[in-house]
Coordinates of C-alpha atoms and ligand atoms in Angstrom, one line a residue:
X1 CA 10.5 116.1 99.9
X2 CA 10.0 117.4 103.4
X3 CA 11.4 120.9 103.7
X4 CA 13.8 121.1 105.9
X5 CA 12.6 123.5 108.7
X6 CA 9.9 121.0 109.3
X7 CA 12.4 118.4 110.2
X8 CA 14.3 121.0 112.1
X9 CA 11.0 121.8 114.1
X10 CA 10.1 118.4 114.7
X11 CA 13.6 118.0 116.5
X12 CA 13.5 120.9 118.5
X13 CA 9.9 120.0 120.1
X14 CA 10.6 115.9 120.5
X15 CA 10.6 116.8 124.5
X16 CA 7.0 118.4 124.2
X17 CA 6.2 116.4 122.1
X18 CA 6.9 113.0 124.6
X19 CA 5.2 114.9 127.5
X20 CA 1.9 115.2 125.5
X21 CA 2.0 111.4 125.2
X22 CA 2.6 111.2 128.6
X23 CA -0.8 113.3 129.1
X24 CA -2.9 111.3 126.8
X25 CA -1.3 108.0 127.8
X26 CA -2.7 109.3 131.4
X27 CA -6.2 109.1 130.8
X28 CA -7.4 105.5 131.3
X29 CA -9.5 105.2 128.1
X30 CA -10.4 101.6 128.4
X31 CA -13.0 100.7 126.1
X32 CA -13.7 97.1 127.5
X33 CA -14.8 98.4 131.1
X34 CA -17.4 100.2 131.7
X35 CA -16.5 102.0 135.3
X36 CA -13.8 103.8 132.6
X37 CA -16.7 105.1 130.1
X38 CA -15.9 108.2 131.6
X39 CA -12.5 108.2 130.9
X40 CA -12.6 106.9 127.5
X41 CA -15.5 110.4 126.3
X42 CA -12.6 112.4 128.0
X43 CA -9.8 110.8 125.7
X44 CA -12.0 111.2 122.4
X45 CA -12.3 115.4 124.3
X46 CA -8.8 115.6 123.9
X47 CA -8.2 114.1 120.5
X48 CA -11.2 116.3 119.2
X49 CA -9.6 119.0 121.1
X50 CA -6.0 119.1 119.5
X51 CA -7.8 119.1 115.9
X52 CA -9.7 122.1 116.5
X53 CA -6.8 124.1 117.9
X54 CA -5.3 123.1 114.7
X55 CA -7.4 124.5 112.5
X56 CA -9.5 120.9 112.0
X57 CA -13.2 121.1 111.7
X58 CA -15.3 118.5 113.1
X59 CA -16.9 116.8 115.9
X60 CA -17.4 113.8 118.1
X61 CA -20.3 111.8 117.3
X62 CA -22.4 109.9 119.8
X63 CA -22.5 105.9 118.9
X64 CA -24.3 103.3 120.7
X65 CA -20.8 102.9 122.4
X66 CA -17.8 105.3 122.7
X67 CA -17.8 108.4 120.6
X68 CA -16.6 108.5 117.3
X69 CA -14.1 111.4 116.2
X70 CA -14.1 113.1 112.8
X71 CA -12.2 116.2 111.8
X72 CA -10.9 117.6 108.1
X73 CA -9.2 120.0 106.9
X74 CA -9.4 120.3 103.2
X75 CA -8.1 123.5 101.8
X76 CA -7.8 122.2 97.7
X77 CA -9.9 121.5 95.3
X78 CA -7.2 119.4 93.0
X79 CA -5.2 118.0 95.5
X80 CA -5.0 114.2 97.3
X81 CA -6.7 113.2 100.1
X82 CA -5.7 111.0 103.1
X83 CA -7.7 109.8 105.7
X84 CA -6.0 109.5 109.0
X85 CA -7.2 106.6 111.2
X86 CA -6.5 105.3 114.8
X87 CA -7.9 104.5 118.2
X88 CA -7.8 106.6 121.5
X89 CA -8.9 103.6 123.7
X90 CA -6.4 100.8 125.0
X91 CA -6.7 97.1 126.4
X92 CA -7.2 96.3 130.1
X93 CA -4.2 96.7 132.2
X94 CA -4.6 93.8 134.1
X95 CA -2.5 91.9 135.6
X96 CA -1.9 95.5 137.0
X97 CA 0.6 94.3 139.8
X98 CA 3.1 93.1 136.8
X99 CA 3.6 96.7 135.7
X100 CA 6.9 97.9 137.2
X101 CA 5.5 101.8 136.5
X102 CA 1.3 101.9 137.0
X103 CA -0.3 101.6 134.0
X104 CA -1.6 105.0 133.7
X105 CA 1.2 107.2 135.1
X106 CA 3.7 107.3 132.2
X107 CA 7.5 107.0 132.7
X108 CA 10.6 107.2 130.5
X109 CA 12.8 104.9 131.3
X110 CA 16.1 103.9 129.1
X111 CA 14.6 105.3 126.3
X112 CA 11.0 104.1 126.2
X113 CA 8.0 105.3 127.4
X114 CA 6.2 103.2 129.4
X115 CA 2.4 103.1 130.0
X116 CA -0.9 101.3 128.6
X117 CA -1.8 102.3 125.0
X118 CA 1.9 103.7 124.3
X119 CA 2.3 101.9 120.9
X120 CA -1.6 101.0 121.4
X121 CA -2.4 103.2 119.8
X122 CA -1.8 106.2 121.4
X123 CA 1.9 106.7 120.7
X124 CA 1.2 105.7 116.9
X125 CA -1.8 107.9 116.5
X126 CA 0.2 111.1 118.1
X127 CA 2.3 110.9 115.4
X128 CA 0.1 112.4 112.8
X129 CA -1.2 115.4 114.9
X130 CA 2.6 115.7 115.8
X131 CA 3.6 116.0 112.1
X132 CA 0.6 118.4 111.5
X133 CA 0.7 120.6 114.2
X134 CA 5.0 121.2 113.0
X135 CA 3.7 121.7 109.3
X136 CA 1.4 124.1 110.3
X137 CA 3.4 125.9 112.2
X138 CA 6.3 126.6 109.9
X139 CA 4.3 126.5 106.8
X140 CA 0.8 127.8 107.7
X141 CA -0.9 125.1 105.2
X142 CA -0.4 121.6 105.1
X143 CA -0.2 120.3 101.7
X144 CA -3.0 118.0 100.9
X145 CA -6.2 117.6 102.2
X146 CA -6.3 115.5 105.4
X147 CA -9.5 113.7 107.5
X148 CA -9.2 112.1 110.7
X149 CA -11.4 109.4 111.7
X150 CA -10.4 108.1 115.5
X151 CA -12.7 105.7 117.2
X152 CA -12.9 104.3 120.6
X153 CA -13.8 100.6 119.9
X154 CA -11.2 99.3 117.8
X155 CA -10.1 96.7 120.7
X156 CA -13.6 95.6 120.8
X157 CA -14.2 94.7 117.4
X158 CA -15.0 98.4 116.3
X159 CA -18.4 96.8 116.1
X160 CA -20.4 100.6 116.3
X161 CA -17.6 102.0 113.9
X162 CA -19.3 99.8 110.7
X163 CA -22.6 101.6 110.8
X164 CA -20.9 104.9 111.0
X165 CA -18.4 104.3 107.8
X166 CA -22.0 102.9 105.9
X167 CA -23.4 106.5 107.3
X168 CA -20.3 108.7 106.3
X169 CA -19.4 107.4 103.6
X170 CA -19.8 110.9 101.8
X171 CA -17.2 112.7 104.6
X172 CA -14.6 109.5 104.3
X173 CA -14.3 110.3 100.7
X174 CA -10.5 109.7 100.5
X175 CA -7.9 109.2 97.8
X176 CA -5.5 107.2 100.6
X177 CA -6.0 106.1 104.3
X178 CA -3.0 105.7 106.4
X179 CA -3.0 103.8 110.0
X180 CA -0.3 103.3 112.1
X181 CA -1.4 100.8 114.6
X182 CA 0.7 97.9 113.7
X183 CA 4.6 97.0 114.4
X184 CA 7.8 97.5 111.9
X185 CA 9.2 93.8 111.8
X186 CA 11.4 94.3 114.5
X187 CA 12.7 96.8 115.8
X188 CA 14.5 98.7 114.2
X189 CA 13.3 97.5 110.7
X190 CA 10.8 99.8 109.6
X191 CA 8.0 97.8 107.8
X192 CA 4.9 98.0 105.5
X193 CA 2.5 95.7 105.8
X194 CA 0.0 94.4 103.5
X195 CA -2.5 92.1 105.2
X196 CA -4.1 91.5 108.2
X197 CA -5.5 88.3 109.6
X198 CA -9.4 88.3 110.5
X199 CA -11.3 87.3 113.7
X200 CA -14.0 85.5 115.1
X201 CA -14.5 85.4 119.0
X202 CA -17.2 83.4 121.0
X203 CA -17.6 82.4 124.8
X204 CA -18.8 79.0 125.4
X205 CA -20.7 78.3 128.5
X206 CA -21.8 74.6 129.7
X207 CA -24.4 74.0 132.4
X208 CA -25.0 71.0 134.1
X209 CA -27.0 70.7 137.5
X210 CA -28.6 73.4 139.0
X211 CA -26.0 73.7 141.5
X212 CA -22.4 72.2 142.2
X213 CA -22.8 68.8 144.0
X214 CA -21.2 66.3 146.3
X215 CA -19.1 64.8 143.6
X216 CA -19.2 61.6 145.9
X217 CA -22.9 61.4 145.6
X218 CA -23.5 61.9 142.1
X219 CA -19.9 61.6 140.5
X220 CA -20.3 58.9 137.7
X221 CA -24.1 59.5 137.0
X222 CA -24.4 63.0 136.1
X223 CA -22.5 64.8 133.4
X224 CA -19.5 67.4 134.9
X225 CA -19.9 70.3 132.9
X226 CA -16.1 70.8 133.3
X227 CA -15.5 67.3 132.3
X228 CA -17.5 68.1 128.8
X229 CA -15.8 71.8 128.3
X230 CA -12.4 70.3 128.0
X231 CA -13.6 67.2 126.1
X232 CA -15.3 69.5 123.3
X233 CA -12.5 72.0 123.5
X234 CA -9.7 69.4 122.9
X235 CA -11.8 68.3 120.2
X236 CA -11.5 71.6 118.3
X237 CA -7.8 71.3 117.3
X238 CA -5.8 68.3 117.3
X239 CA -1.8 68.4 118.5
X240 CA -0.3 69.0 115.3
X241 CA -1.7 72.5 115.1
X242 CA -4.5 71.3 112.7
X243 CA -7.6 72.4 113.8
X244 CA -10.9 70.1 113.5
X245 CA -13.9 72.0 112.5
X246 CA -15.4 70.8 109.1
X247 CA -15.0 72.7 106.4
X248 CA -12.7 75.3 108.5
X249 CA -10.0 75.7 105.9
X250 CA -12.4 75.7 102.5
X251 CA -11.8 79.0 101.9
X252 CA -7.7 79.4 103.1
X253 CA -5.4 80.5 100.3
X254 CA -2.2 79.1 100.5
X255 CA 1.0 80.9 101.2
X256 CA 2.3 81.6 97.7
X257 CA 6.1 80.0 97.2
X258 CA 7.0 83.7 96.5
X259 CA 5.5 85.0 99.6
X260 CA 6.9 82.0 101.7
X261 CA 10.5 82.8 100.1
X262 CA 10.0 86.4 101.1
X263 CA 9.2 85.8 104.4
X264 CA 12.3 83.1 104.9
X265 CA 14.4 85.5 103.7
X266 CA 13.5 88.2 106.9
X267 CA 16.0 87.7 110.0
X268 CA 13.5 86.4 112.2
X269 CA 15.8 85.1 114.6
X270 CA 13.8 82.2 116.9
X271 CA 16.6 81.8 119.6
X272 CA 15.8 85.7 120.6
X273 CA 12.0 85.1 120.8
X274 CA 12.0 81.7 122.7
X275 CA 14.3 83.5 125.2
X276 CA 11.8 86.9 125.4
X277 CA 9.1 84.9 126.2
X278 CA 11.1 82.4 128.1
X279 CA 10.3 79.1 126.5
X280 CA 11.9 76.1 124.8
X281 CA 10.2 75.4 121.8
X282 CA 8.0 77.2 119.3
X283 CA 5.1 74.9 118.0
X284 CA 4.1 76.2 115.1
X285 CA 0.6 74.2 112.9
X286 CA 2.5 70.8 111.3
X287 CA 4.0 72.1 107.5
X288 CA 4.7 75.8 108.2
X289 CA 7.2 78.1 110.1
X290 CA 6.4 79.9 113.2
X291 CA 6.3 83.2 111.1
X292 CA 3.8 81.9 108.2
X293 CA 2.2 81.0 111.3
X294 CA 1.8 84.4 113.1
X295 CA 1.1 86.0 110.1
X296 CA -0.7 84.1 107.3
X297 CA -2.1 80.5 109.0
X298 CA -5.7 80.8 111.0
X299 CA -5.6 80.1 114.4
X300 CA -7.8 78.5 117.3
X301 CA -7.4 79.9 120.7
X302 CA -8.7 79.6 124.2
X303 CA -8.6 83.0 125.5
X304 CA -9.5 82.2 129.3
X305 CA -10.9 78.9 130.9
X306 CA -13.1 78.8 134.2
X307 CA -15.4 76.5 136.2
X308 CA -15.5 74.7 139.3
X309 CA -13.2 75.6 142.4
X310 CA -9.8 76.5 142.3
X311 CA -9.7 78.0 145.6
X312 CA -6.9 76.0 148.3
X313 CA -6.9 72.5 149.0
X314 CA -9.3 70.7 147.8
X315 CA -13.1 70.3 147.1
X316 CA -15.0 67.6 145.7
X317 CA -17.6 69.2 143.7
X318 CA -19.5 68.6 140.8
X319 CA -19.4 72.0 139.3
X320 CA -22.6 73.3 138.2
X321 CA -20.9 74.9 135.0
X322 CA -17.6 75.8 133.4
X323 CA -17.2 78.2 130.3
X324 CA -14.6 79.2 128.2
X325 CA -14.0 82.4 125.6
X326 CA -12.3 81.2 122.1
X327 CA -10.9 83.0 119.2
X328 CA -10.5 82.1 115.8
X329 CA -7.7 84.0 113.5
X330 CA -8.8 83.8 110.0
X331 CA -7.1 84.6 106.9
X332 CA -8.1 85.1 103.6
X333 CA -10.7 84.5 102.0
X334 CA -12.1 83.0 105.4
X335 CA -15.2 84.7 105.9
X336 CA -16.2 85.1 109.5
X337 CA -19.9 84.7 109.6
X338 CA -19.4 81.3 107.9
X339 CA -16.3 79.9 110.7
X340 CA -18.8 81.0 113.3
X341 CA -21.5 78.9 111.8
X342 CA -19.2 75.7 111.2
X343 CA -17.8 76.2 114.8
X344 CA -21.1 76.1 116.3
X345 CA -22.5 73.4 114.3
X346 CA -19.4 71.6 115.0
X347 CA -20.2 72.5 118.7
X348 CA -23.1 71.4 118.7
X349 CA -22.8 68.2 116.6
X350 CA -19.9 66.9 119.8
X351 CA -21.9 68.2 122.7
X352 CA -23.2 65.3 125.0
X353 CA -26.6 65.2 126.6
X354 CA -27.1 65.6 130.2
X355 CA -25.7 69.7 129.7
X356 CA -26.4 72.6 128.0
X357 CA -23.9 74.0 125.6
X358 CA -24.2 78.3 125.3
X359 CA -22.7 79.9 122.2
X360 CA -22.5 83.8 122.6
X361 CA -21.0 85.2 119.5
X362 CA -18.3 88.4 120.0
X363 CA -16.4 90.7 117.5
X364 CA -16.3 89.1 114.1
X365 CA -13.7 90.9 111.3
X366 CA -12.6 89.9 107.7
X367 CA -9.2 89.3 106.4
X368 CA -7.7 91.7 104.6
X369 CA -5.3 92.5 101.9
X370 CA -4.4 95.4 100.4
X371 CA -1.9 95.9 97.3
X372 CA 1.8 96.9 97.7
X373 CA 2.7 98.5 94.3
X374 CA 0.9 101.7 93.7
X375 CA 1.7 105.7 93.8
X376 CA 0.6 105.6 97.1
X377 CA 2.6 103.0 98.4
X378 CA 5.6 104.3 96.6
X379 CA 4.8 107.9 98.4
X380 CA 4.7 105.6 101.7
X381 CA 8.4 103.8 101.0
X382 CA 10.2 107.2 100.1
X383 CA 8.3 108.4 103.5
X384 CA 9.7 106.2 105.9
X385 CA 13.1 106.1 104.1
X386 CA 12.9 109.7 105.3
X387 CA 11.6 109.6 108.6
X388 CA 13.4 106.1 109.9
X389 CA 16.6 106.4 107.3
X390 CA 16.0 103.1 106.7
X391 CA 14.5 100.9 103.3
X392 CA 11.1 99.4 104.6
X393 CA 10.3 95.7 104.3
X394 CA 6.7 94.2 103.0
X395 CA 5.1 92.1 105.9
X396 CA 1.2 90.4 106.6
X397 CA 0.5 90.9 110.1
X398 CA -1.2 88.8 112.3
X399 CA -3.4 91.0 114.2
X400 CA -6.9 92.5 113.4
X401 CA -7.7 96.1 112.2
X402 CA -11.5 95.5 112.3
X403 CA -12.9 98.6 110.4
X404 CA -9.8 98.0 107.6
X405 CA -11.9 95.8 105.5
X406 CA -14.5 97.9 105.9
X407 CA -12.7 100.3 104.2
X408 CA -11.9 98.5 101.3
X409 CA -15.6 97.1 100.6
X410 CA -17.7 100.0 102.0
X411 CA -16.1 102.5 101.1
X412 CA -14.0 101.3 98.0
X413 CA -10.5 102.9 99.2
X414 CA -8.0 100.1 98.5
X415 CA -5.0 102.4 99.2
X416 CA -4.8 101.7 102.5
X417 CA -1.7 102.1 104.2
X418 CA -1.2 99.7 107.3
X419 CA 2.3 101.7 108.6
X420 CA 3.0 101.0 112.2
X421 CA 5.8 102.9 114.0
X422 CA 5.5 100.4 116.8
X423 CA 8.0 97.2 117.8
X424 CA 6.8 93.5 118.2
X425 CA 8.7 94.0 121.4
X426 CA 6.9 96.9 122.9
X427 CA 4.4 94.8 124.7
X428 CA 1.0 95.5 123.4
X429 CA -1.9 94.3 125.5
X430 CA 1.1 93.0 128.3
X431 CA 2.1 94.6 130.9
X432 CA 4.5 97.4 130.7
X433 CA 3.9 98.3 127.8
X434 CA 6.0 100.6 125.7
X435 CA 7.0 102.7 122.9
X436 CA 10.3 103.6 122.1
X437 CA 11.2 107.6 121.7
X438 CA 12.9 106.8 118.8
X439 CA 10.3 105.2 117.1
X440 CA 7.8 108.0 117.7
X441 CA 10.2 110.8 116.5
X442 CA 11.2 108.9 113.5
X443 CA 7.2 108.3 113.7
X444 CA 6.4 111.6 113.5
X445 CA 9.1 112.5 110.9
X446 CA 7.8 109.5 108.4
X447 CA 4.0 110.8 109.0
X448 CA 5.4 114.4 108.1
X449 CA 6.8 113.6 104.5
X450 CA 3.8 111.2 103.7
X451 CA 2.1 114.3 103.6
X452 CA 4.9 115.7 101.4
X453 CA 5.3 112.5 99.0
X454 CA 1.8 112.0 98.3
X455 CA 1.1 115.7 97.0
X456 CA 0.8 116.0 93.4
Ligands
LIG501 N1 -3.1 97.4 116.9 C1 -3.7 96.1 117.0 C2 -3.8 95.3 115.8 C3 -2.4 94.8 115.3 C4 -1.5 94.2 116.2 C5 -2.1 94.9 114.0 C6 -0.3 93.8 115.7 C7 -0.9 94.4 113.5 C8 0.0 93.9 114.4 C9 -5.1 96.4 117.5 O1 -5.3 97.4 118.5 C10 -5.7 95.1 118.1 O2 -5.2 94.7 119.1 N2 -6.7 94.6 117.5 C11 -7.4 93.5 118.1 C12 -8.7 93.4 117.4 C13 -9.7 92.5 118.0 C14 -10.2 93.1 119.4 C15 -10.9 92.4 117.1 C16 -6.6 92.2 118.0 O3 -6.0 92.0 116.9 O4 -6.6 91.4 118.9
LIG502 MN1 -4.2 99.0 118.0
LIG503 MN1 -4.7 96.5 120.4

């Protein structure tokens, strides 16, 4: 149980508390681009920063990318331990002139705060230094052992975060890990989920001629590299959602009957989503619904598609090349090396002659489950019953934590608890995104008695 001057305190600051989002939410820590490298160091400055001042030791590490974070403090001998993890950097904030408030200059407005990285992961991560800092202050201890590990990678595939958990793997000693960078169900709903889907993400480029030619001239001799990108492409999934690569669902585990009866029985309510995103019909793969879809069916996705001239009017080219970035969801036990292999064999087994077909291979991340009926689970339930008021529901998510299977295989920790505060509605990676003040108080207040429940 939380004491209750530590609820008390966490009320009476919830104004300061929203202004310091507002600070970190202004620095434009955007891993992706490398004019902001600057900006990104100075967010991990000011995470490391508010762990010192509370009494955390620890330091920011140099990677061959953005910094790595680590702080504990670890005052018992016989007492749990939770590792804390989350990500100071954000997506890209483009299309920047679809932001009703800029990006980077936070605003409340009806309730939400409103700014790139609010429930990405900024607004999530606060939560636990929030819930720290108020412990601290009206207890002087906290009372477990807590570690922080915050990275600033994790929306590019926290590729330079692996070698560092193989490294540490003596500091990330940890009875529990707790991450709150994923969404309750809806709002509203607070939720726990147990799985996330995997990636795999490539960029295809195909070159034809030298340069783009008088399509006149040549057109009908000479293979358009456009022509072949969106013949291999639409070869790659056919129009029942099915998607074409040999071998690609070998390793798929079916949705259990028990896990597709849980999920039926959630108020997903498809009228509200078609009219949020302003479209007639979902199409979800052949056999499933749209929510075994988004959370526990692998995907195929072109991410962005370019070549040839799209300026105005027209102009009769024979583009010299075309290209294409694709991503590929994957769910258990889909291991990502091996889709990336088929795909490019695939690839390569349906590109014509007369181009050249480039594979470039990005951010690559296993599936994950992690189990839902343990002490530390139980500690998390009675947690967020405290801090949202509300019973929690089990979900899979479809998004990617890339360093969470790591977690489970290199460093052995299966009690990982994947406990976002956010909404699917807050707009991650869109445009004005969001997080509600509700949802990062009762945040806050959850992340507080976690502490709490799981002492022994
Ligand atoms: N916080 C998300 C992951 C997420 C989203 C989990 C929704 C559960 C529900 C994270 O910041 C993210 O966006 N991850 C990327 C990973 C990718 C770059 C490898 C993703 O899923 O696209
Ligand atoms: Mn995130
Ligand atoms: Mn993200």
């Amino acid at each position: 149980m939380i004491p209750a001057e530590i609820l008390e305190k966490i009320g009476k600051e919830r104004h300061a508390y929203e202004k310091e989002l507002m600070e970190f939410i202004r620095i434009p820590s955007v891993s992706a681009d490398p004019k902001h490298a600057n900006d990104v160091r100075k967010a991990a400055e000011w995470v490391l920063e508010k762990l010192q001042k509370m009494g955390f030791e620890g330091r920011s590490y140099e990677t061959e990318g953005h910094p790595v974070i680590y702080a504990e403090r670890c005052p018992y001998k016989d007492q749990q331990t939770l590792l804390i993890y989350g990500h100071y950097d954000v997506q890209p904030p483009d299309p920047v002139e679809a932001w009703k408030s800029p990006p980077f200059s936070p605003e409340i407005r009806d309730g939400y705060i409103y700014g790139r990285g609010a429930t990405d992961d900024k607004g999530q991560f606060l939560t636990y230094l929030k819930a720290i800092e108020a412990i601290l202050s009206e207890s002087g201890e906290i009372p477990i052992n807590v570690k922080f590990l915050v990275e600033g990678e994790e929306e590019l595939g926290s590729i330079n975060l692996v070698p560092f958990v193989k490294k540490h793997k003596k500091e990330l000693e940890a009875d529990a890990i707790a991450i709150s960078d994923s969404a309750q169900f809806a709002s509203g709903m607070p939720t726990i989920c147990y799985g996330l889907r995997g990636i795999t993400y490539l960029q295809l480029d195909v070159y034809g001629p030298a340069f783009d030619l008088h399509s006149g001239h040549y057109g009908g001799a000479v293979a358009n590299p456009a022509n072949v990108l969106v013949e291999i492409l639409s070869r790659l999934m056919d129009n029942e959602g099915k998607i074409l690569i040999p071998g690609f669902y070998d390793d798929v585990i079916d949705i259990e009957p028990w896990e597709c009866k849980e999920m039926a029985s959630l108020p997903y309510e498809e009228e509200a989503v078609k009219k949020h995103l302003c479209i007639k019909h979902l199409k979800p793969e052949k056999g499933y619904t749209p929510l075994e879809c988004m959370k526990a069916r692998p995907t195929l996705d072109i991410n962005g598609i370019w070549g040839g001239y799209s300026g105005p009017g027209t102009k009769t080219i024979i583009p010299s090349k075309a290209g294409a970035k694709v991503s590929m969801r994957l769910v258990p036990d889909q291991d990502p090396e091996k889709i990336t292999a088929l795909f490019k064999e695939y690839v390569n087994s349906i590109s014509p002659e007369g181009v050249t077909v480039q594979m470039t291979e990005f951010q690559k991340n296993h599936p994950v489950i992690v189990p839902r009926e343990n002490d530390t689970i139980k500690a998390a339930f009675c947690a967020i019953q405290s801090g949202f008021g509300k019973t929690p529901v089990f979900i899979r998510e479809g998004g990617s934590i890339g360093i969470v299977s790591d977690f489970k295989n290199v460093l052995g920790i299966e009690n990982i608890l994947l406990i976002g505060w956010g909404s699917p509605d807050d707009g991650a990676h869109s445009p004005n995104e969001r997080f509600s003040l509700e949802d990062f108080n009762n945040g806050i207040k959850s992340a507080a008695a976690l502490l709490y429940e799981l002492k022994v």
